[in-house]
Structure formats: C-alpha cells, structure tokens
Coordinates of C-alpha atoms in Angstrom, one line a residue:
M143 CA 0.0 0.0 0.0
S144 CA 2.3 2.7 -1.3
Y145 CA 1.1 6.1 -2.6
P146 CA 2.8 8.2 -5.3
R147 CA 5.6 10.4 -4.0
E148 CA 3.5 13.5 -4.9
I149 CA 0.8 12.4 -2.6
Y150 CA 3.2 12.0 0.3
L151 CA 4.7 15.4 -0.4
K152 CA 1.3 17.1 -0.5
A153 CA 0.4 15.5 2.8
E154 CA 3.7 16.7 4.4
R155 CA 3.0 20.2 3.2
I156 CA -0.5 20.2 4.5
L157 CA 0.7 18.9 7.9
E158 CA 3.4 21.6 8.0
K159 CA 0.9 24.3 7.2
R160 CA -1.4 23.0 9.9
R161 CA 1.4 23.2 12.5
D162 CA 2.5 26.6 11.5
S163 CA -1.0 28.0 11.4
A164 CA -1.8 26.5 14.9
T165 CA 1.4 27.9 16.4
M166 CA 1.0 31.3 14.8
E167 CA -2.6 31.6 16.0
A168 CA -1.6 30.6 19.5
E169 CA 1.1 33.2 19.6
I170 CA -1.4 35.9 18.5
R171 CA -3.9 34.8 21.1
A172 CA -1.2 34.7 23.8
E173 CA -0.1 38.3 23.1
E174 CA -3.7 39.5 23.1
I175 CA -4.4 37.7 26.4
K176 CA -1.2 39.0 28.1
S177 CA -1.9 42.6 27.1
S178 CA -5.5 42.4 28.3
I179 CA -5.0 40.4 31.5
P180 CA -1.9 41.5 33.5
A181 CA -2.1 38.6 35.9
V182 CA -1.6 36.2 33.0
N183 CA 1.3 38.2 31.8
E184 CA 2.9 37.9 35.3
I185 CA 2.4 34.2 35.4
Q186 CA 4.0 33.8 31.9
S187 CA 7.1 35.6 33.2
K188 CA 7.3 33.3 36.2
L189 CA 6.9 30.2 34.0
S190 CA 9.7 31.4 31.7
R191 CA 12.0 31.9 34.7
I192 CA 11.2 28.5 36.0
G193 CA 11.8 26.9 32.6
L194 CA 15.2 28.7 32.3
E195 CA 16.2 27.5 35.8
I196 CA 15.3 23.9 35.1
S197 CA 17.3 24.1 31.8
Q198 CA 20.4 25.4 33.7
L199 CA 20.2 22.7 36.3
F200 CA 20.2 20.0 33.5
F201 CA 23.0 21.8 31.6
W202 CA 25.3 22.0 34.6
G203 CA 24.5 18.4 35.5
E204 CA 24.0 19.2 39.1
N205 CA 22.5 16.5 41.3
S206 CA 19.3 18.4 42.0
K207 CA 16.4 16.0 41.3
Q208 CA 14.5 17.4 44.3
K209 CA 15.0 21.0 43.2
V210 CA 13.8 20.2 39.6
E211 CA 10.7 18.5 41.1
E212 CA 10.0 21.5 43.2
L213 CA 10.3 23.8 40.2
R214 CA 8.0 21.5 38.2
Q215 CA 5.4 21.6 41.0
Q216 CA 5.6 25.4 41.0
S217 CA 5.1 25.4 37.2
K218 CA 2.1 23.2 37.5
A219 CA 0.5 25.4 40.1
L220 CA 1.1 28.5 38.0
T221 CA -0.4 26.7 34.9
D222 CA -3.5 25.7 36.9
E223 CA -3.9 29.3 38.2
R224 CA -3.5 30.6 34.7
A225 CA -6.3 28.2 33.4
K226 CA -8.7 29.5 36.1
I227 CA -8.0 33.1 35.2
L228 CA -8.5 32.5 31.5
V229 CA -11.8 30.8 32.1
Q230 CA -12.9 33.6 34.4
N231 CA -12.2 36.0 31.6
G232 CA -14.2 34.1 28.9
Y233 CA -11.3 32.1 27.4
K234 CA -10.7 28.4 27.2
E235 CA -8.2 27.2 29.8
N236 CA -5.8 26.1 27.0
S237 CA -6.2 29.2 24.9
M238 CA -2.5 30.0 25.0
S239 CA -1.6 26.7 23.5
P240 CA -1.7 25.8 19.8
E241 CA -5.0 24.2 18.8
F242 CA -3.9 21.5 16.4
V243 CA -6.2 19.7 14.0
C244 CA -4.9 16.5 15.5
P245 CA -4.1 16.8 19.2
V246 CA -2.8 13.2 19.2
C247 CA 0.3 13.9 17.0
E248 CA 0.1 17.7 17.2
D249 CA -0.1 17.7 13.4
K250 CA 3.3 16.1 13.0
G251 CA 1.8 13.1 11.3
F252 CA 3.7 10.5 13.3
I253 CA 3.7 9.3 16.9
G254 CA 6.8 7.5 18.1
G255 CA 7.9 6.8 14.6
R256 CA 4.5 5.4 13.5
M257 CA 2.1 7.1 11.1
C258 CA -0.8 8.8 12.9
Q259 CA -4.3 8.0 11.9
C260 CA -4.8 11.6 10.8
H261 CA -1.9 11.3 8.4
R262 CA -3.4 8.1 7.0
Q263 CA -6.8 9.8 6.5
L264 CA -5.1 12.7 4.8
L265 CA -3.4 10.4 2.3
K266 CA -6.8 8.8 1.6
D267 CA -8.4 12.2 1.1
L268 CA -5.6 13.3 -1.3
M269 CA -6.0 10.0 -3.2
K270 CA -9.7 10.7 -3.6
T271 CA -8.9 14.3 -4.8
E272 CA -6.7 12.8 -7.5
V273 CA -9.5 10.5 -8.7
R274 CA -12.1 13.4 -8.6
K275 CA -10.1 15.2 -11.3
A276 CA -11.1 12.5 -13.7
A277 CA -14.5 11.2 -12.5
P278 CA -17.5 12.0 -10.2
L279 CA -16.2 9.8 -7.4
D280 CA -18.6 11.1 -4.7
E281 CA -21.7 10.5 -6.8
C282 CA -20.8 6.9 -7.6
T283 CA -21.2 4.7 -4.5
F284 CA -22.8 1.4 -3.8
D285 CA -25.5 3.2 -1.9
S286 CA -26.4 5.3 -4.9
F287 CA -26.5 2.4 -7.3
L288 CA -30.2 1.9 -8.2
L289 CA -30.9 -1.6 -9.2
E290 CA -34.6 -0.8 -9.8
K291 CA -33.6 1.1 -12.9
Y292 CA -32.8 -2.2 -14.7
S293 CA -35.6 -4.0 -16.5
D294 CA -37.2 -7.0 -14.8
T295 CA -38.4 -8.3 -18.2
P296 CA -36.4 -11.2 -19.7
D297 CA -34.5 -10.5 -22.8
E298 CA -34.4 -12.6 -26.0
N299 CA -32.1 -15.1 -24.2
G300 CA -34.4 -15.3 -21.1
I301 CA -32.0 -13.3 -19.0
I302 CA -33.5 -10.7 -16.7
P303 CA -31.2 -7.5 -16.7
R304 CA -32.1 -6.6 -13.1
E305 CA -31.1 -10.1 -11.9
R306 CA -27.9 -9.9 -13.8
A307 CA -27.1 -6.4 -12.5
T308 CA -27.9 -7.6 -8.9
K309 CA -25.4 -10.4 -9.2
I310 CA -22.7 -8.0 -10.6
F311 CA -23.5 -5.5 -7.9
D312 CA -23.1 -8.0 -5.1
A313 CA -19.9 -9.4 -6.6
A314 CA -18.5 -5.9 -7.0
R315 CA -19.3 -4.9 -3.4
K316 CA -17.8 -8.1 -2.1
Y317 CA -14.7 -7.5 -4.3
A318 CA -14.3 -4.0 -2.8
Q319 CA -14.8 -5.0 0.8
N320 CA -12.3 -7.9 0.5
F321 CA -9.8 -6.2 -1.9
S322 CA -6.2 -7.2 -1.5
M323 CA -3.2 -7.5 -3.8
S324 CA -4.3 -11.0 -4.6
S325 CA -7.7 -9.9 -5.9
K326 CA -8.8 -10.9 -9.4
N327 CA -8.8 -8.6 -12.4
L328 CA -12.3 -7.6 -13.6
L329 CA -13.7 -6.9 -17.1
F330 CA -17.0 -5.0 -17.2
L331 CA -18.7 -5.4 -20.5
G332 CA -22.0 -3.9 -21.8
G333 CA -23.6 -1.0 -23.6
T334 CA -23.5 2.7 -22.8
G335 CA -25.2 3.8 -19.6
L336 CA -25.5 0.4 -17.9
G337 CA -23.6 1.3 -14.7
K338 CA -20.1 0.1 -15.5
T339 CA -18.4 3.3 -14.6
H340 CA -20.6 3.8 -11.5
L341 CA -19.7 0.4 -10.1
S342 CA -16.0 0.9 -11.0
L343 CA -16.0 4.1 -9.0
A344 CA -18.0 2.5 -6.1
I345 CA -15.2 0.0 -5.9
V346 CA -12.6 2.8 -6.0
N347 CA -14.3 4.6 -3.1
V348 CA -14.2 1.6 -0.8
V349 CA -10.7 0.5 -1.8
I350 CA -9.3 4.0 -1.2
N351 CA -11.0 4.1 2.2
R352 CA -9.2 0.8 3.0
G353 CA -5.9 2.5 2.5
Y354 CA -4.9 1.4 -1.0
C355 CA -3.5 3.5 -3.8
V356 CA -5.8 3.7 -6.8
C357 CA -5.4 5.1 -10.3
Y358 CA -8.5 5.7 -12.4
G359 CA -8.7 7.0 -15.9
T360 CA -10.2 6.4 -19.4
S361 CA -8.2 4.4 -21.8
Q362 CA -7.9 7.4 -24.1
N363 CA -6.5 9.7 -21.4
I364 CA -4.1 7.2 -20.0
C365 CA -2.7 6.3 -23.5
E366 CA -2.4 10.0 -24.5
D367 CA -0.6 10.9 -21.2
L368 CA 1.8 8.0 -21.4
Q369 CA 2.7 8.9 -25.0
S370 CA 3.3 12.5 -23.9
E371 CA 5.5 11.3 -21.1
Q372 CA 7.5 9.1 -23.4
F373 CA 8.2 12.0 -25.7
G374 CA 9.1 14.4 -22.9
R375 CA 5.9 16.4 -22.9
D376 CA 5.1 15.6 -19.3
S377 CA 4.7 19.1 -17.8
D378 CA 0.9 19.0 -17.7
I379 CA -0.2 15.4 -17.7
M380 CA -2.2 13.4 -15.1
Y381 CA -1.0 9.9 -15.7
K382 CA 2.6 8.7 -15.6
K383 CA 3.9 5.2 -16.4
R384 CA 5.2 4.4 -12.9
Q385 CA 1.9 5.5 -11.4
V386 CA -0.2 3.4 -13.8
L387 CA 2.0 0.3 -13.4
D388 CA 2.7 0.6 -9.6
C389 CA -0.7 1.6 -8.1
D390 CA -2.5 -1.1 -6.0
L391 CA -5.6 -0.9 -8.2
L392 CA -5.8 0.4 -11.7
V393 CA -9.2 1.2 -13.3
I394 CA -9.2 1.6 -17.1
D395 CA -12.5 3.0 -18.1
D396 CA -14.0 3.1 -21.7
L397 CA -11.5 0.7 -23.3
G398 CA -11.8 1.3 -27.0
T399 CA -12.1 5.1 -26.9
E400 CA -8.3 5.6 -27.3
I401 CA -6.8 6.6 -30.7
D402 CA -6.7 3.4 -32.8
N403 CA -2.9 3.1 -33.6
Q404 CA 0.0 0.8 -32.9
Y405 CA 1.2 3.0 -30.1
S406 CA -2.0 2.8 -28.1
I407 CA -2.2 -1.0 -28.6
A408 CA 1.4 -1.4 -27.5
T409 CA 0.8 0.8 -24.5
L410 CA -2.3 -1.1 -23.4
Y411 CA -0.5 -4.4 -23.8
N412 CA 2.4 -3.2 -21.7
I413 CA 0.0 -2.0 -19.0
I414 CA -2.1 -5.2 -18.9
N415 CA 0.8 -7.6 -19.2
S416 CA 3.1 -5.8 -16.7
R417 CA 0.4 -5.6 -14.1
I418 CA -0.5 -9.3 -14.5
L419 CA 3.2 -10.2 -14.1
A420 CA 3.4 -8.0 -11.0
K421 CA 0.2 -9.5 -9.6
K422 CA -1.5 -6.1 -9.4
P423 CA -5.3 -6.0 -9.8
T424 CA -6.8 -4.1 -12.7
I425 CA -10.4 -3.3 -13.6
I426 CA -11.3 -2.6 -17.2
S427 CA -14.7 -1.5 -18.6
T428 CA -15.8 -1.2 -22.2
N429 CA -18.9 -0.6 -24.2
Y430 CA -17.8 -3.3 -26.7
D431 CA -18.6 -7.0 -26.5
F432 CA -15.7 -9.3 -26.4
K433 CA -16.0 -10.3 -30.1
V434 CA -15.5 -6.7 -31.1
L435 CA -12.5 -6.5 -28.8
E436 CA -11.0 -9.5 -30.4
D437 CA -11.4 -7.9 -33.8
K438 CA -10.1 -4.5 -32.6
Y439 CA -7.0 -5.5 -30.7
D440 CA -3.8 -7.5 -31.0
K441 CA -4.5 -11.1 -30.0
R442 CA -1.8 -10.7 -27.3
I443 CA -4.1 -8.3 -25.5
T444 CA -7.3 -10.3 -25.7
S445 CA -5.6 -13.6 -24.8
R446 CA -4.2 -12.0 -21.7
I447 CA -7.7 -10.7 -20.8
T448 CA -9.3 -14.1 -21.5
G449 CA -6.9 -15.9 -19.3
E450 CA -6.6 -13.4 -16.4
Y451 CA -9.8 -11.4 -16.1
V452 CA -13.2 -12.3 -14.7
R453 CA -15.8 -11.1 -17.2
M454 CA -19.0 -9.4 -16.0
Q455 CA -21.5 -8.8 -18.7
F456 CA -24.1 -6.0 -18.2
L457 CA -27.4 -6.3 -20.0
G458 CA -30.3 -4.1 -20.8
T459 CA -30.8 -0.5 -22.1
D460 CA -29.4 2.8 -20.9
I461 CA -30.6 3.1 -17.3
R462 CA -29.9 6.8 -17.3
N463 CA -33.1 7.3 -19.3
N464 CA -35.2 5.4 -16.8

C-alpha cells in the first residue's frame, strides 16, 4: 500500500501548514491575552524563569532532582492558576496553547515513529482528490447504485437484466470489501449507460478508504498521457507510467475510446501484461462486447484478458433514461 511520491509530499506540506497555522494563531492569542490580562502576563514571566532555571540545572549536570521536582510543581501550580484566570475572563483554559487539527500527534503526522491516523486519513483524502479530477467519485457509491432502474423483463435469451445487475453489484461490493493485492482482475462489458463506470468508482471509493493506492482514468487519457511522457511532454499530464504500473488498483474506463494506432495498442498491452506479471489487480470497462475487442486489438491483449480477467456482462438498455 504505497502512494505516489507526490501524494506524500502534498500530505507533508498540509501537515506543516497546519502546525505553522496553529502555532501562529496561538502566539497571536497569547499576546492578546497577556496585554488584556496583567495577571496572566505575570504568570507567563514566572513560568519562563522556572523553565530557564530547570534548563540550567540540567545543563550543569547538578545532582538536584529534588530542586527540579520543586520547580515543576511550581510550574504546574502556575499553569493551573492561569487556566482558572483564563476561564474567568471568557477564554478556554488552554487558549494560549496551539489548537492542532490532530491533538494526538500535534499535526506532526507521526507518533513514536508510527504514522498517525490523521496522516493516513489525509493520504486517503488526497488520493480521492486525484480521482475526482477524472471522475464524479462522490456521486458513484454502492448506496447510490439503483438496481430498480434495470428492467425486470427477460431479454431474448431469457435473462433478466435486473437479476444480472444484482449479481454483478453483489460481486463488485464483495470485491471492494475484500480487496487485496491477490484480488482478481475484472472486465466490465456492456452497452452505454449500464452502470459500469458507476460500479467501478464505487469499488474505488471503498478500496481507497481501506488505504490502497488507486489510479483511475479512461483508456484514451491514459494512453495519451503515457505517450506525452515518453516524448518528454510531461509538464501537464495526469497519468505517468510508474503511477499506472505501480498503483495497487488500476481502473481503465472506456476501453476502445483511445486513438486506434499501434502506439495505443502497445501501451495497453504493456499495462495489462506488466500488471499481470506484477500481480497487481486491474479493472477494465468497455462498451464493446468481447467479439469486437478480439477484432479491434492485437490477440496478445485479448488472450491476456481471456486468461486473467473475470468477465462481468451488463445487459439491458441505458438506465440513465429510466
């Protein structure tokens, strides 16, 4: 479960900004309080002198444990007195201390060398922000997936679209809830507007919440960005090769919309094959049926999909019109 370096750097900057902001705001409040409440100002001066005296005792290495303990008791008494005065004057008792977003780690992101929960949540939020640049992530959840929009009338093969959608929905939710690096690759097949993208993003939502790194994009955008990166035009692209190949879960939406040339085919084969070899799960969705995919792509691609992907065929008509 490793995020792109850019995500870690963004998280570090946010944490640093939180710490700086909390410290600065506390300093401003402290100055306001000291100027308006003389008693607090006097206590602060006494606390500073006690702190200096304790530091000097430690510096000179004098055997003065009892003296240090006495000074600490004095400091505690002064701190308690300051808290009472602050409350009496309409402030919170800790108004002179920084109010960190996370009081557990004080916005450092780590506790005793271990990543704080707030840091983990920040990484998840940043991961979601990246996906939101490409898709309506917040709108596509399992809760908002409406099975009643599918027809309950059997098609010409006797298959009921709603029953098929229900099975796919249950499988997708189970897949998301139990996702791991040993999860299967999925291939969502079916016409336009049958919920393939919605379910893909619903899986993404859950997988990100479980702490995994996800990359989501259309086949067209991924291929175009990887081509730009290869030719050095990578100053304004969203997808990079290492990100696409290394993420815990890759979702390629709308397979078949990419420009139909040898470069795109080679790029797709490299992505699919490399992730299979690295045992990294991938979800692909397409509006084409598998026969069309076999005619459209190099057999190396379709044979890898045939052998390594679980097919899920959506049936029915565009549910967005229902």
